[in-house]
Amino acid sequence: MSKIKVAVLGATGAVGQRFVQLLENHPWFEVTALTGSDRSVGRLYGEACRWVLDRPLPEYARTMKVVPTEPGLDAVIAFSALPSDQAQALEPAFAQAGHSVCSNASSYRMDPDVPLLIPEVNPDHTALIKVQQQQRGWSGFIATNPNCTSTGFTIAFRPLHDLFGITKAFVVSMQALSGAGYPGVASLDAVDNVVPYIGGEESKVESEPCKMLGKLNASHVIDAPIKISAHTNRVAVIDGHTVCVSLEFNQPIGPQEAVQAMLDYEWDETVRSLPSSPARVIEVRSEPDRPQPRRDRDAGQGMTTVVGRVREDPLFQVKFVVLSHNTIRGAAGGSLLNAELLVAQGLVK
Amino acid sequence: MSKIKVAVLGATGAVGQRFVQLLENHPWFEVTALTGSDRSVGRLYGEACRWVLDRPLPEYARTMKVVPTEPGLDAVIAFSALPSDQAQALEPAFAQAGHSVCSNASSYRMDPDVPLLIPEVNPDHTALIKVQQQQRGWSGFIATNPNCTSTGFTIAFRPLHDLFGITKAFVVSMQALSGAGYPGVASLDAVDNVVPYIGGEESKVESEPCKMLGKLNASHVIDAPIKISAHTNRVAVIDGHTVCVSLEFNQPIGPQEAVQAMLDYEWDETVRSLPSSPARVIEVRSEPDRPQPRRDRDAGQGMTTVVGRVREDPLFQVKFVVLSHNTIRGAAGGSLLNAELLVAQGLVK
Amino acid sequence: MSKIKVAVLGATGAVGQRFVQLLENHPWFEVTALTGSDRSVGRLYGEACRWVLDRPLPEYARTMKVVPTEPGLDAVIAFSALPSDQAQALEPAFAQAGHSVCSNASSYRMDPDVPLLIPEVNPDHTALIKVQQQQRGWSGFIATNPNCTSTGFTIAFRPLHDLFGITKAFVVSMQALSGAGYPGVASLDAVDNVVPYIGGEESKVESEPCKMLGKLNASHVIDAPIKISAHTNRVAVIDGHTVCVSLEFNQPIGPQEAVQAMLDYEWDETVRSLPSSPARVIEVRSEPDRPQPRRDRDAGQGMTTVVGRVREDPLFQVKFVVLSHNTIRGAAGGSLLNAELLVAQGLVK
Amino acid sequence: MSKIKVAVLGATGAVGQRFVQLLENHPWFEVTALTGSDRSVGRLYGEACRWVLDRPLPEYARTMKVVPTEPGLDAVIAFSALPSDQAQALEPAFAQAGHSVCSNASSYRMDPDVPLLIPEVNPDHTALIKVQQQQRGWSGFIATNPNCTSTGFTIAFRPLHDLFGITKAFVVSMQALSGAGYPGVASLDAVDNVVPYIGGEESKVESEPCKMLGKLNASHVIDAPIKISAHTNRVAVIDGHTVCVSLEFNQPIGPQEAVQAMLDYEWDETVRSLPSSPARVIEVRSEPDRPQPRRDRDAGQGMTTVVGRVREDPLFQVKFVVLSHNTIRGAAGGSLLNAELLVAQGLVK
């Protein structure tokens, strides 16, 4: 079977680099185009790109020529690592031109006819793609993955919400520096410091999970009736977002039931067999002091959600800590898993 | 007027060093004894002590001889920087021997007849001292200051609780490394990492504020009816605990009213005139990204509580960020201010 | 006596902010102008400037209006915190217009008729100012302070070179993040990392000390005949450059003599009485593990050079560690001390 | 072919854990014993050991029972991760009992009849083992690997010394926190700081390379006539020692020749085919700002030495930066490669 051709839009940025890295030796996909800004177009990727990831730049990409971010590329799937203003302008053109756009940008996440997708959480929401294509007259489509902070705890919420009905959630994040891209956060703001603010983040974290955990209803999603309050903070961690969560449910639930639900949940079989799906969707740790970002972010090659400290909450019912790799599961890896799901569902053409 | 003689119990540890530092050139107090463990007794303080603070060891202390931690020292006030197991055993003996023990240890904080004291929050709770002396037959007494994490947000709660009645509080801390003493947290646990756990901390943070904000009733305090849920985390910050807070009140309150309350509150006049009282008890910052520990911990020589990002909470009513210097206001400086209050109230004899 | 009017050129940048901070309540100087780029001109300094220092913005500066960087300001002394390309273009115009320019920029440091000045090291080099004024036809002048890394070890070299004649020096720096300004070094380059490269730094460090330690000869300086090899590195430290030094001399010298020379050196009396001169020019520590940047950078309000680990060098003769505060002594504070010296010498008119 | 049985002595410490990790799925070796202190003996390794590495504890080790560190274990090779005082006492007993001791401890490194071994550097020094066995009457033996800081630059020195004859070397290290074990360096010493001192390190770094680069002469090694001066520093890096090096040679050599020598060197063929030998012994990078510890330490699974910034030295001849993973190549991985060489040479029986 021949591989599906894919492009990475905005390939020279920090998220673009993660796409390039994760697509190396992918069993289904073959990278045929890397796009960049005017400054980069025409240069070799290995030269145009200031590689910031810790493992080396994959050989396959080093000598590819960077092309402009314009529809008509020789690629079926277009992974978008574009900044949100560019994504806003360019992604519809790609979808109209027939590309399957799997986007990490926030621009269209909350559009009613655009799936905001985590394969383990709401694989059925891909049905919105037909609605989108009809309404917009596109042969391609846009599918999005959520904000890096929403990702981890929404995966942890899936079993709990299904079984017990979450009604209220407090979420407080301690987010990694890589979430701000490169150069991103100044070192003078990071060392011996916490910045208790990330622009635009809290509103995303308070709304995206409700769409993902919502129910599909013909042409749109009915948001899950969960009230979320978020505090988002930047800490001196390279990769891995740590989130403290307190939850209230529709029914009396304790830590024991919550752990059991996360361990026993039967995830969608199609999803579990996708190439980028981790061995365990959720890992629940029992040590008192885990998860920790440096020690747990690479679980499942950065695709596993790690939960720990599940305990009673004196105000709500249950509280715990969730850790998720923000630039793998929370960005490029999440988008890649979305593409795999869409291929498996026959929606990529 | 001659100065009051004071001792520092457990003077060679990290909190003990802060006492030694803050007591340099104190207008009311004169250090007459520094106590230590067997390893240190008989040696000069400058030699026995591995000084870990950033400013140099005060000259006055360098050549004092370390003495055993035993009652009968030539000191009216005994500042206790003892570990809680030693505090448990030794502080009553000091109180019985007539010393005014101002303790940073947690051992007796929650005893009904022991004031858990922040001068700006509950200066009237010192009335418990008479109860304590009667019940225990002591000529001296024990007064305590709260846990370093409780301190900052309890000060911020004072005006809000007084005016609007807090009913529920979520508090999530990002705590400095110095809170664990020296050597304390291993660097391999701190760099590029968060440890989402601090032993015994959450239960203190969930209970101490209710005692401090409670009402004095003859022989004990009736806890304030506030339900608190705490998540406590360790981050790579030297000094300064950052706490995210979400609050629900007895009545409809918005961010505006909360800010106004914190700015306008009329603090106890006696307290405001104490030597270690800062120019401003609470500083409310308006920038979107403050307070930050490295930039705000030294406000008011580490005695001011800095609040920022006061905004609506979609789940409760108001949320904000509080910062407080954990080893100054939250430990030695808090204890010192307590002693000053007790002197001003005529309770130290 | 009325104060001398001074301007800060490039006042909104990181070094400019240090000037603004150090000039607060200066006994001789009064800030009458703060200059900035087009983006800032006309706005209040407190609004135009993103203040990055840890202590708060001084009140006096908050409401000053930022003016363009153009000669003719109502100021006798112009402290230049300009980037080197702007300094190159603008400083001569200020000197021509009669201003005494005390510059932290590297642009003119190595010009033969421009003093490269550390008051304790080469106060006589200010004689170049007359040469400069004659040759260039200026009524004002330019005087410069050295690179932040050169500063500390050149001060430590002064006594050693005077007494024993340094012939060779290895210097390896571990430099603070603040040396790169704000935003400067990306946090993704700083956390859990070392960057063993700082653009243009090594050549400055290998040449500037030779000029400063050189002998004045009528119209120029004859460089000291010291061969220097430098390696410069960036480490995750906020402030304070640590430098490892190995030295060879003209004569047999051991650690003991080196320490004695640094402790006993008779510094210029005029310099010692300047307002920004620290109590001790050099502090020599005897602990095995000092100096350390976080613990020693504030010695002498950031103006003292701290030396430690003076020991035999198996290859050369003596090796040691030097620490100096890079944005105080190594930048704004150094320039300020230069201005004080020039005033004391009657060269500022 | 059945695997060779190996034990890890001191398996619960930080270096011991690296042995346990690197021995997972080893093609030649099978772990049959993990030893520990009294506190651990009899417990399962997974419970006795506080695992500090970032990847999870290997399954094979989790349920092994920790045994006492005593000769007679069912193992041919004993990898020693013992602290040096214990190594001093116990390693000879293991060698006498017939075990092939591959030790990371410093205790016997400088003994004339003990090989101090890096397979790529001095594979012929294993001839000392026969001398050792004869002199000491042992059926087993002790072979050691060097200090973690010596390792990287000695590998880089091998081609240079062979071809050009190094005469003098300045080496200044910026060492990772993991080099001090766990808990090791206190976070209060590491964050926003440099500690310019590591106990006992400089003398090792100044002597070990001379033995390794020396010539074997019947019963001992004649040290290479290289004078080394070392400054060793601790910086806030998790893994990876960065070393700045300046070199003088017997003949006129420039950076070009040095690079070529490192790239073209013909390493021992036997060594190149060992299972833990990396694809490239030395990687020479051409970017101005590499190597960097976080980005280069994992080259060759932590077994490649990464060199960069090879340039002229104004004082000696050539200077450059070397990076090496301190707990893999510089400790457990180095010892493991030694064992593989000794097996390949038929010395393990």
Coordinates of C-alpha atoms in Angstrom, one line a residue, chain B residues 50 52 177-178 181-192 236-238 294 297, chain D residues 50 52 177-178 181-192 236-238 294 297:
Chain B
R50 CA 26.1 26.7 57.3
V52 CA 22.3 29.6 53.3
L177 CA 12.1 25.6 47.4
S178 CA 13.1 27.5 50.6
G181 CA 14.5 24.2 54.4
Y182 CA 18.1 23.3 53.6
P183 CA 19.2 21.0 52.0
G184 CA 15.4 20.4 51.4
V185 CA 14.4 19.6 47.9
A186 CA 16.9 17.8 45.7
S187 CA 17.9 19.8 42.6
L188 CA 17.1 16.7 40.5
D189 CA 13.5 17.1 41.7
A190 CA 13.4 20.8 41.1
V191 CA 15.1 21.6 37.7
D192 CA 12.8 21.3 34.7
A236 CA 11.7 25.9 40.9
V237 CA 11.5 29.2 42.7
I238 CA 13.9 30.2 45.5
R294 CA 11.0 36.9 41.8
R297 CA 8.4 38.7 47.0
Chain D
R50 CA 13.6 5.3 44.9
V52 CA 15.1 8.8 40.1
L177 CA 23.6 17.9 38.9
S178 CA 23.2 14.2 38.3
G181 CA 23.9 11.5 42.8
Y182 CA 20.5 11.7 44.5
P183 CA 19.6 13.7 46.6
G184 CA 23.0 15.2 45.8
V185 CA 23.0 19.0 45.2
A186 CA 20.4 21.0 47.1
S187 CA 18.0 22.9 44.9
L188 CA 18.8 26.0 46.9
D189 CA 22.4 25.7 45.7
A190 CA 21.4 25.0 42.1
V191 CA 18.6 27.4 41.0
D192 CA 19.9 30.8 39.8
A236 CA 21.8 23.9 36.8
V237 CA 21.8 21.1 34.2
I238 CA 20.2 17.7 34.8
R294 CA 20.2 19.5 26.8
R297 CA 23.8 14.8 25.6

